[in-house]
Coordinates of N, CA and C in Angstrom, one line a residue:
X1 N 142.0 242.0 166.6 CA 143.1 242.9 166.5 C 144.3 242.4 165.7
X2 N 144.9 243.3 164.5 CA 145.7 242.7 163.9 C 147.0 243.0 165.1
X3 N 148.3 241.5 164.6 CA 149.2 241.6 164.9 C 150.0 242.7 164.5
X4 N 151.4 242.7 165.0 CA 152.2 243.5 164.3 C 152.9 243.2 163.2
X5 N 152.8 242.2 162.7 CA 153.2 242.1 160.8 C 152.6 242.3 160.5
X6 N 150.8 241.9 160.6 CA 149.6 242.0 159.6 C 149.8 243.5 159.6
X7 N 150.2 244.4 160.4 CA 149.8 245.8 160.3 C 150.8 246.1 159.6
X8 N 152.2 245.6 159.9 CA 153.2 246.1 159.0 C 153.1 246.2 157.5
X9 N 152.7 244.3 157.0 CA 152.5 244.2 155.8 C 151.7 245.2 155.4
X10 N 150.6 245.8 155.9 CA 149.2 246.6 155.6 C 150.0 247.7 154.9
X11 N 150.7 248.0 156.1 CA 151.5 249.4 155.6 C 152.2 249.7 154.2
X12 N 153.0 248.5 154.0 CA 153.8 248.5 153.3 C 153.3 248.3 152.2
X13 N 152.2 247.8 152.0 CA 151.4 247.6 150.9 C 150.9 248.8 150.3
X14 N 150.2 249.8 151.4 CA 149.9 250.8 151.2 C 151.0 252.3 150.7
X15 N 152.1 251.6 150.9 CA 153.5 252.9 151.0 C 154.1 252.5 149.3
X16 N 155.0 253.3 149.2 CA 155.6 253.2 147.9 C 156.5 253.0 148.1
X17 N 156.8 252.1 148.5 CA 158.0 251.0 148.8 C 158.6 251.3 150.0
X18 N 160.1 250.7 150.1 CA 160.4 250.4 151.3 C 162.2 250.9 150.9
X19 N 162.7 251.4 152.4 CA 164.2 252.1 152.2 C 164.6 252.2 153.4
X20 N 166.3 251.7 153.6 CA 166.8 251.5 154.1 C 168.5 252.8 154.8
X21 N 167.5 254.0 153.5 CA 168.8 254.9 153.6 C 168.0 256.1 154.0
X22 N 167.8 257.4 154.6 CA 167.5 258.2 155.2 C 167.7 258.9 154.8
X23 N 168.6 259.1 153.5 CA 169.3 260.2 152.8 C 168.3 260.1 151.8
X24 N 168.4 258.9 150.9 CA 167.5 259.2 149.9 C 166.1 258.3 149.9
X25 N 165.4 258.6 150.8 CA 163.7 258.0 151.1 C 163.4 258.7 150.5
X26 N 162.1 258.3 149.8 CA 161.4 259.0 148.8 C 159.9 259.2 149.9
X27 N 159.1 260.1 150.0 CA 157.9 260.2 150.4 C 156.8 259.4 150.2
X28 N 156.6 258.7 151.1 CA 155.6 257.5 150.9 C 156.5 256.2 151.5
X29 N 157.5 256.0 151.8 CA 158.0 255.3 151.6 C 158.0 254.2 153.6
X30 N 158.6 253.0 153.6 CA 158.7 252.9 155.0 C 160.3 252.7 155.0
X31 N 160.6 253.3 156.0 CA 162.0 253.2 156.3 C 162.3 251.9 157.3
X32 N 163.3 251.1 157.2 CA 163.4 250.3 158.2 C 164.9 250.5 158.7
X33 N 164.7 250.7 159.8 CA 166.0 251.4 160.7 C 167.1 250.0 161.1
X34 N 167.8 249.2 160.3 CA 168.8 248.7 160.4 C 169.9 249.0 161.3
X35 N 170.1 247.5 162.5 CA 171.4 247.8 162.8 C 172.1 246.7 162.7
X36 N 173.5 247.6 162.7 CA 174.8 246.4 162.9 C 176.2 246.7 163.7
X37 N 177.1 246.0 163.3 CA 178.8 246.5 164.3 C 178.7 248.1 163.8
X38 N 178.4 248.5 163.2 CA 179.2 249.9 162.8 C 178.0 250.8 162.4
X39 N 176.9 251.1 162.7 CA 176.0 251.8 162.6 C 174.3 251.3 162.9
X40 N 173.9 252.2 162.8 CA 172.7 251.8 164.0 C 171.5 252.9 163.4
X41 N 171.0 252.4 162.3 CA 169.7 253.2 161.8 C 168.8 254.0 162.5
X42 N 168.3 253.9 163.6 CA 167.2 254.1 164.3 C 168.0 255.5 164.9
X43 N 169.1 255.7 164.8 CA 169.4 257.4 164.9 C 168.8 257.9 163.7
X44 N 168.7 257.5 162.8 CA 168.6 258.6 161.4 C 166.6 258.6 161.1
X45 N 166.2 257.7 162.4 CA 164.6 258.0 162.3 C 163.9 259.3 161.8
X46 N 164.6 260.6 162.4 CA 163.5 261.6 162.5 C 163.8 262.3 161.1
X47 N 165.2 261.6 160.5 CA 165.6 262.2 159.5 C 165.0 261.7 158.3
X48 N 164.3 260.4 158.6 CA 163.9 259.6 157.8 C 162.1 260.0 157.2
X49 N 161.7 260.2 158.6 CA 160.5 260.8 158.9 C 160.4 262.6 158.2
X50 N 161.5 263.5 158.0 CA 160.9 264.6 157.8 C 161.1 264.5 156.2
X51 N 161.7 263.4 155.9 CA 162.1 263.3 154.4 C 161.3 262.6 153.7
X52 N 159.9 262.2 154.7 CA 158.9 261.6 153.9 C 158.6 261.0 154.0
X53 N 159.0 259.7 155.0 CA 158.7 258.2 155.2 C 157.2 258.6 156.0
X54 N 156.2 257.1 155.6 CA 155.1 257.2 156.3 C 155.6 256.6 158.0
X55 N 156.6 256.2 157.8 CA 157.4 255.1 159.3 C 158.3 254.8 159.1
X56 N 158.6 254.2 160.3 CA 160.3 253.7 160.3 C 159.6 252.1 161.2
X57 N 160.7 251.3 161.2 CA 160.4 250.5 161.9 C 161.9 250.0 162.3
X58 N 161.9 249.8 163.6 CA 163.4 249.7 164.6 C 163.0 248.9 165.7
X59 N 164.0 248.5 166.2 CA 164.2 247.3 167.4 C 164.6 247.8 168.5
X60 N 164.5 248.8 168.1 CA 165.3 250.1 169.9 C 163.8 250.2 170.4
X61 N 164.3 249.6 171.5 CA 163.3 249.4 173.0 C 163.2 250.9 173.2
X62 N 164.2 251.9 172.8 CA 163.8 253.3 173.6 C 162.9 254.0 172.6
X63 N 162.7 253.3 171.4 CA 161.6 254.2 170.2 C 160.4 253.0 170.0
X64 N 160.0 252.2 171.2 CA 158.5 251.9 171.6 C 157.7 252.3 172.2
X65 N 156.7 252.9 171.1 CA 155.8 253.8 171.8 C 155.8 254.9 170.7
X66 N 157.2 255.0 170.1 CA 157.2 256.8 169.5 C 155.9 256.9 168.2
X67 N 155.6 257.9 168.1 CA 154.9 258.2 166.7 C 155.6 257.7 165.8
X68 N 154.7 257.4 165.0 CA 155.6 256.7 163.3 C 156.3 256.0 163.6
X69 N 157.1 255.3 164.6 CA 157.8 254.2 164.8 C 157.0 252.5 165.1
X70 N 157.1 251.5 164.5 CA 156.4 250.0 164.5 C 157.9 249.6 165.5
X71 N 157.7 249.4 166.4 CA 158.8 248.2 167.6 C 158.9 247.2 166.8
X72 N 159.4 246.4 166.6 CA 159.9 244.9 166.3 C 160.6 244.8 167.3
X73 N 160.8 243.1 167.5 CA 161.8 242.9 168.3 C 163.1 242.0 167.5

């Protein structure tokens, strides 16, 4: 069973790159839901998701489990 990077990397390899903004994800793309003092990506998931990302990947314990979301810790 692969880990959760080997699967990550899989992904990412497979995606057409990778983005960090939810506004402008291009389709295909993996989003990675950044957070910090003053904003918190993993709100802008579903926005990220209808604009085309194959995933998001976020560190919110409450989006383990969701569809299209990879948990990291």
């Amino acid at each position: 069973m692969k880990n959760q990077f080997e699967e990550l990397y899989s992904i990412i390899r497979k995606s057409r790159g990778i983005s960090i903004d939810s506004r402008t994800i291009k389709a295909g793309q993996v989003f990675f839901a950044l957070t910090g003092e003053n904003f918190d990506g993993s709100k802008f998931i579903d926005q990220a998701i209808q604009n085309g990302a194959l995933i998001a990947v976020s560190s919110d314990i409450n989006l383990k489990g969701k569809e299209n979301v990879i948990y990291v810790d």
